[in-house]
C-alpha cells in the first residue's frame, strides 16, 4: 500500500520522507488547491529527497479548463520537470462540457514520455466519473487517478470509491483515494474501501491547515495503521 503526502516546500518533503511517506506530490499554493512548483523547489527536492515525487502541473487555480496559452505554459513546465529529474507529474484537464479534455491530455502526455503520471482531482469534477474513467483507460501513460469519489471529502463517498476501484480492476489504472483523509478517520475509511494507494494533505499537518507544517507524528501514525 502506498502513502502519498502533499509537500508544499522543501521542509515538507524532507519531513514527509523522514516519517514514512512512500511518494510525494509536490504542490505549493495549496490554499489555491495547488499550482506548479518553481524550478528552485523541484531542483532542491530532487537533490535532497530519495523517495519518488510527482510535481503538479497547474498554471493557475481558476479552473481545470485550459486554453492554448495555458497549454503552452504546461508543456514547458513538463519539460522543466523532466530536465530537473523529478519522477513524474500530476495533471488533469476538462472541457467546457466537463469531459476529460483529451486534446490537451494527449499533448501533455507527449511531453511527459518516461514520467510517472497521476490524473488529479479534475476527475472529481467531470460530469460523469465512470465515463471519465473509461476515457482514461485508453491512456496507458496515466498510472493512477486521484479521487475523493466526487467533490465532497473522500470519507463521505466510500461507496463511490469502492465502485471506482471495482471499475478499475483489470485495467492499468490505480485508484488513489484522497481529500479529507485524517488520522482519526483513516482506519474506518480504509476498512470500507481498501484502496492500494492513499493521499494525504492537510490531514497530516499541524492544526490540519496548509498554513502550518507537516506533523511527522500524524504521518507516522497513518503509516502504522496501513500496516495493521
Coordinates of C-alpha atoms in Angstrom, one line a residue:
X1 CA 0.0 0.0 0.0
X2 CA 1.3 3.4 -1.0
X3 CA 1.2 6.5 1.2
X4 CA 1.4 9.8 -0.8
X5 CA 1.8 13.1 1.0
X6 CA 1.4 16.6 -0.4
X7 CA 4.6 18.6 0.1
X8 CA 4.4 22.4 -0.5
X9 CA 8.0 23.2 0.2
X10 CA 11.4 21.5 0.8
X11 CA 10.9 21.2 4.5
X12 CA 7.6 19.4 4.0
X13 CA 9.3 17.0 1.6
X14 CA 12.1 16.2 4.0
X15 CA 9.8 15.7 6.9
X16 CA 7.3 13.5 4.9
X17 CA 10.1 11.3 3.8
X18 CA 11.6 11.0 7.3
X19 CA 8.2 9.9 8.8
X20 CA 7.3 7.2 6.3
X21 CA 5.8 8.7 3.1
X22 CA 6.3 6.4 0.1
X23 CA 5.8 9.2 -2.5
X24 CA 5.3 12.9 -2.6
X25 CA 3.0 15.2 -4.6
X26 CA 5.0 18.5 -4.9
X27 CA 2.2 21.1 -4.9
X28 CA 2.8 24.5 -3.4
X29 CA -0.1 27.0 -3.2
X30 CA -2.5 24.6 -1.6
X31 CA -4.7 27.4 -0.4
X32 CA -5.4 27.7 -4.1
X33 CA -5.6 23.9 -4.3
X34 CA -2.1 23.7 -5.8
X35 CA -0.1 25.3 -8.6
X36 CA 3.1 24.3 -10.5
X37 CA 6.2 24.3 -8.2
X38 CA 9.1 26.5 -9.1
X39 CA 12.4 25.5 -10.8
X40 CA 14.2 26.0 -7.5
X41 CA 11.8 23.9 -5.4
X42 CA 11.8 21.0 -7.9
X43 CA 15.6 21.1 -8.1
X44 CA 16.0 21.2 -4.4
X45 CA 13.7 18.2 -3.8
X46 CA 15.5 16.2 -6.5
X47 CA 18.8 16.8 -4.7
X48 CA 17.5 16.2 -1.2
X49 CA 14.8 13.6 -1.1
X50 CA 15.2 9.9 -2.0
X51 CA 11.6 8.8 -2.3
X52 CA 9.7 9.4 -5.6
X53 CA 7.9 12.6 -6.1
X54 CA 5.5 14.0 -8.7
X55 CA 5.1 17.7 -9.5
X56 CA 1.7 19.1 -10.1
X57 CA 1.4 20.9 -13.5
X58 CA -1.2 23.6 -13.0
X59 CA -0.6 27.0 -14.3
X60 CA -3.4 28.7 -12.3
X61 CA -6.2 27.9 -9.9
X62 CA -9.1 29.4 -11.8
X63 CA -10.4 26.1 -13.0
X64 CA -9.4 22.8 -14.7
X65 CA -10.4 24.2 -18.1
X66 CA -7.3 25.4 -20.0
X67 CA -6.8 27.5 -23.2
X68 CA -3.9 27.5 -25.6
X69 CA -1.8 29.9 -23.5
X70 CA -2.2 27.6 -20.5
X71 CA -1.2 24.6 -22.6
X72 CA 1.9 26.4 -23.8
X73 CA 3.0 27.0 -20.2
X74 CA 2.1 23.5 -19.1
X75 CA 4.2 21.9 -21.8
X76 CA 7.2 24.0 -20.9
X77 CA 6.7 23.1 -17.2
X78 CA 6.7 19.4 -18.0
X79 CA 9.9 19.9 -20.0
X80 CA 11.4 21.6 -16.9
X81 CA 10.3 18.7 -14.7
X82 CA 12.0 16.2 -16.9
X83 CA 15.2 18.2 -17.2
X84 CA 15.5 18.5 -13.4
X85 CA 14.9 14.8 -12.8
X86 CA 11.6 14.6 -11.0
X87 CA 9.9 11.2 -11.1
X88 CA 6.6 12.3 -12.5
X89 CA 3.8 14.8 -12.9
X90 CA 0.2 15.3 -11.7
X91 CA -2.1 16.6 -14.4
X92 CA -5.7 17.0 -15.4
X93 CA -7.9 19.0 -17.8
X94 CA -11.6 19.3 -18.6
X95 CA -13.5 20.7 -21.5
X96 CA -16.2 23.3 -21.1
X97 CA -18.7 20.4 -21.0
X98 CA -16.8 18.8 -18.1
X99 CA -15.4 15.9 -20.1
X100 CA -11.8 14.8 -20.0
X101 CA -10.0 17.2 -22.4
X102 CA -8.3 14.6 -24.5
X103 CA -6.7 17.0 -26.9
X104 CA -4.9 18.7 -24.1
X105 CA -4.2 15.4 -22.3
X106 CA -2.6 13.9 -25.4
X107 CA -0.2 16.9 -25.8
X108 CA 0.8 16.8 -22.1
X109 CA 1.4 13.1 -22.2
X110 CA 3.6 13.5 -25.3
X111 CA 5.8 15.9 -23.4
X112 CA 5.7 13.6 -20.4
X113 CA 7.1 10.5 -22.0
X114 CA 9.1 8.5 -19.5
X115 CA 7.5 10.2 -16.5
X116 CA 5.1 8.7 -13.9
X117 CA 1.7 10.3 -14.4
X118 CA -1.2 10.9 -12.0
X119 CA -4.5 12.3 -13.2
X120 CA -5.6 14.7 -10.4
X121 CA -8.9 15.6 -8.9
X122 CA -10.1 17.3 -12.0
X123 CA -11.6 13.8 -12.3
X124 CA -13.9 14.5 -9.4
X125 CA -15.4 17.5 -11.3
X126 CA -16.1 15.6 -14.6
X127 CA -19.8 15.3 -15.4
X128 CA -19.6 11.5 -15.0
X129 CA -16.8 9.7 -13.2
X130 CA -17.5 6.4 -14.8
X131 CA -17.3 8.0 -18.2
X132 CA -14.1 9.8 -17.2
X133 CA -12.5 6.5 -16.0
X134 CA -13.5 4.8 -19.3
X135 CA -11.7 7.6 -21.1
X136 CA -8.5 7.4 -19.1
X137 CA -8.3 3.6 -19.6
X138 CA -7.3 4.5 -23.1
X139 CA -4.1 6.3 -21.9
X140 CA -1.6 3.8 -20.5
X141 CA 0.8 6.6 -19.6
X142 CA -1.7 7.6 -16.9
X143 CA -0.9 5.3 -14.0
X144 CA -3.4 6.4 -11.4
X145 CA -6.4 8.7 -10.7
X146 CA -6.5 10.8 -7.5
X147 CA -10.2 10.9 -6.4
X148 CA -12.4 11.6 -3.5
X149 CA -15.3 10.0 -5.3
X150 CA -16.7 13.4 -6.1
X151 CA -16.5 17.0 -4.9
X152 CA -17.1 16.0 -1.2
X153 CA -14.4 14.7 1.1
X154 CA -13.5 11.0 0.5
X155 CA -14.8 9.7 3.8
X156 CA -18.3 10.8 2.6
X157 CA -18.0 8.9 -0.6
X158 CA -16.9 5.4 0.4
X159 CA -19.5 3.6 -1.8
X160 CA -18.4 5.6 -4.9
X161 CA -14.8 5.0 -4.2
X162 CA -15.4 1.2 -3.9
X163 CA -17.3 1.4 -7.2
X164 CA -14.4 3.2 -8.9
X165 CA -11.9 0.6 -7.6
X166 CA -14.0 -2.2 -9.0
X167 CA -14.3 -0.5 -12.3
X168 CA -10.5 0.0 -12.5
X169 CA -9.8 -3.7 -11.8
X170 CA -8.1 -5.5 -14.7
X171 CA -7.0 -2.1 -16.1
X172 CA -3.6 -0.4 -15.8
X173 CA -5.2 2.3 -13.6
X174 CA -4.8 2.6 -9.9
X175 CA -7.4 4.5 -7.9
X176 CA -5.7 6.6 -5.3
X177 CA -8.1 7.9 -2.6
X178 CA -7.6 11.3 -1.2
X179 CA -9.1 14.6 0.1
X180 CA -10.5 14.8 3.6
X181 CA -8.5 11.9 5.0
X182 CA -7.2 12.4 8.5
X183 CA -5.5 10.4 11.2
X184 CA -8.8 10.0 13.0
X185 CA -10.9 8.8 10.1
X186 CA -8.4 6.9 8.1
X187 CA -8.8 3.4 9.6
X188 CA -12.6 3.3 9.1
X189 CA -12.2 4.7 5.6
X190 CA -9.6 2.2 4.7
X191 CA -11.6 -0.8 6.0
X192 CA -14.6 0.3 3.9
X193 CA -12.7 1.0 0.7
X194 CA -9.4 -1.0 0.6
X195 CA -7.5 1.3 -1.9
X196 CA -3.9 0.3 -2.8
X197 CA -2.9 4.0 -2.7
X198 CA -3.9 6.8 -0.4
X199 CA -3.2 10.5 -0.5
X200 CA -3.0 12.9 2.5
X201 CA -2.8 16.7 2.6
X202 CA -3.9 18.9 5.4
X203 CA -4.9 15.9 7.4
X204 CA -1.3 15.2 8.4
X205 CA -0.4 18.9 9.2
X206 CA -0.5 20.8 12.5
X207 CA -4.0 22.2 13.0
X208 CA -5.0 20.4 9.8
X209 CA -4.0 23.6 7.9
X210 CA -1.7 24.3 5.0
X211 CA -0.7 27.4 6.9
X212 CA 1.2 25.0 9.2
X213 CA 3.9 22.4 8.7
X214 CA 3.6 18.7 8.3
X215 CA 3.2 16.8 11.7
X216 CA 5.5 13.9 11.5
X217 CA 3.7 12.0 14.2
X218 CA 0.5 12.1 12.1
X219 CA 2.3 10.7 9.1
X220 CA 3.9 8.0 11.2
X221 CA 0.6 7.1 12.8
X222 CA -1.1 6.7 9.4
X223 CA 1.8 4.6 8.2
X224 CA 1.4 2.3 11.2
X225 CA -2.3 1.9 10.6
X226 CA -1.6 1.0 7.0
X227 CA 0.5 -2.0 8.3
X228 CA -2.1 -3.2 10.8

